[in-house]
Amino acid sequence: MNPDLTAQWTRIRDRMKLEVGEVEYRTWLRQMSLGGLDGDEITIHMPTRFLRDWVRSHYGDKLTALWRAENPAVHRVDLRVGAGSVSAPAIAETLPTEPAPAPAPVPASVARSDDRTDPRAEPRQADLASALDPRFSFDAFVVGKPNEFAYACARRVAEQPASQGFNPLFLYGGVGLGKTHLMHAVGLELSRRDNGRPTSVTYMSAEKFMYRFIAAIRSHSTMDFKDSMRSVDVLMVDDVQFLIGKDSTQEEFFHTFNALVDAGKQIVISSDKSPSDLDVEQRLRTRLGCGMVADLHATTFELRVSILEAKATRAGVDVSRRVLEFLAHKITSNVRELEGALNRLLAHASLFGRPVTLESTQEVLRDVLKAQDRRVTIEEIQKRVAEHYHLRLSEMSSARRARNVARPRQVAMYLAKQLTSRSLPEIGRKFGNRDHTTVMHACSRVAEIMGVDAGFAEDVELLRRMLES
Ligand code: ADP
Ligand code: MG
């Protein structure tokens, strides 16, 4: 990749981040990756069709304008679904390193939408589903003690969908442990089957389900929405913890769910918590847990080594056992971070044509390793922030809403989102059982104020550095 392009791309991303704010950027734009320049057209890749469409309709013009300003040779921006052939720093940045994107503030986004996002204007079934990622196959999934049960259940569902006791299949486990991967694997396997007619598989995030449903309400097309949801053979909804608190969407989800199960269709659900811990209505909780519940446990050292071995082999790069063990020893949080580290290493090796050694590993991954060595907890963040603003620790979870208490609390939430891998609902819970939307609001508010108030921004940065050191 042309280094100039990469530098321009970095600047454009930074500009976008500034303009749209940290939260919006992370939700919609973080996963963009640069393809290349062909004539006067620059290609940018997005991981899913949903994200691609969203970015095209909401940020397409902005992206084009920024590119034109950066590089006069560029006249058009082509947004595509897929992975870009990105260079090392871009790879490291675009690999998801944290929980699934937070749900966007749905009603606001819908209110802003125009003709291009009107659900009636789009092809129905095709658009409902996000594309399945062919990389997430069963073959590419490395099985070990912590995930063998979930794997076996997923296999079983792929072979005999909607069989007794396995419907719904509810996969749960921490971030980056392979839930989405297994769901895609089931979907890929099933959509390959063809018993007289192809099996129709719909995979979507809970976030998208909500977005779709609310858009349908606004455009008075809920019947179409329901029909299209109920005409599938297999429905997979990822990250249902994000359905919490939205009564009407929960209600619709519940009915869709029942209709599909009654019609003998398979449902696969994923979540970061077990059904009984989900923050949803009791009847939905019961329904979700009534099939097979399989959890993915935290990885073991052995599994991490096997995963690294498999990925290095797939990439066709020979990495010594010592390096793999070093990584598996150092990076223990989840597979996504492990994979990110390995990819960065491989990209570095191929860019500079040097073999991967223990020394180069330590060098290339210095920042990652440092962050892993020191994991900040939400409690530490609360304590530091409270001290800094001369508040009692209990104010972090109190109900008081006076500005001098509420603002530091928001700062602590913001830092918790930035410095830990906790999900929004988890963070909310630690702050006096607040809703995840409150945390989301806190994050965007703090980012916004940091943009206009230099003193405040300095404070937050100082806190961050203290917590990170
Ligand atoms: P989750 O949905 O649980 O947050 P993902 O399914 O997105 O996690 O997994 C994160 C990354 O780690 C993906 O790139 C996935 O392919 C990879 N991964 C997770 N578990 C495994 C595994 N057992 N074998 C191979 N790759 C894995
Ligand atoms: Mg996932």
XYZ file of C-alpha atoms and ligand atoms in Angstrom, residues 95-96 98-100 135-136 140-144 147 173-183 238-239 270-271 296 299 303 307 310-311 334-337 339, ligand 1:
66
model
C -9.421 -5.281 14.037
C -12.213 -5.105 16.518
C -13.648 -4.670 22.077
C -17.300 -5.539 22.465
C -19.665 -5.468 19.571
C -13.992 -16.805 7.299
C -16.134 -17.799 10.270
C -11.626 -22.298 11.105
C -12.902 -22.703 14.664
C -10.380 -24.246 17.017
C -11.987 -26.487 19.597
C -10.724 -26.915 23.145
C -15.687 -24.140 23.960
C -19.960 -15.955 26.959
C -17.583 -13.050 27.336
C -16.461 -10.735 24.595
C -14.324 -12.170 21.822
C -14.714 -15.822 22.740
C -16.292 -16.964 19.480
C -20.066 -16.481 19.744
C -20.404 -14.619 16.487
C -17.985 -16.990 14.826
C -20.085 -20.023 15.791
C -23.304 -18.372 14.664
C -26.465 -11.701 17.847
C -25.822 -9.854 21.106
C -26.050 -15.014 21.375
C -25.502 -12.866 24.407
C -18.219 -20.342 26.011
C -9.779 -19.580 27.021
C -6.486 -23.345 23.579
C -5.678 -20.978 18.034
C -4.015 -22.554 13.432
C -4.119 -18.882 12.447
C -9.936 -13.009 24.623
C -9.413 -14.497 21.197
C -10.105 -11.270 19.396
C -7.169 -9.519 21.049
C -5.876 -12.551 16.850
P -17.757 -12.812 20.232
O -18.869 -12.751 19.240
O -17.937 -13.881 21.252
O -17.451 -11.491 20.864
P -16.200 -13.487 17.919
O -16.960 -14.674 17.463
O -16.404 -12.235 17.164
O -16.431 -13.222 19.472
O -14.658 -13.870 17.956
C -13.639 -12.894 17.946
C -12.551 -13.303 16.997
O -11.875 -14.434 17.523
C -13.070 -13.714 15.642
O -12.193 -13.262 14.659
C -13.080 -15.221 15.701
O -12.850 -15.794 14.428
C -11.932 -15.511 16.633
N -12.170 -16.732 17.419
C -12.843 -16.837 18.585
N -12.808 -18.092 19.049
C -12.120 -18.817 18.141
C -11.743 -20.190 18.047
N -12.073 -21.083 18.980
N -11.012 -20.571 16.975
C -10.659 -19.679 16.031
N -10.963 -18.379 16.059
C -11.699 -17.928 17.098
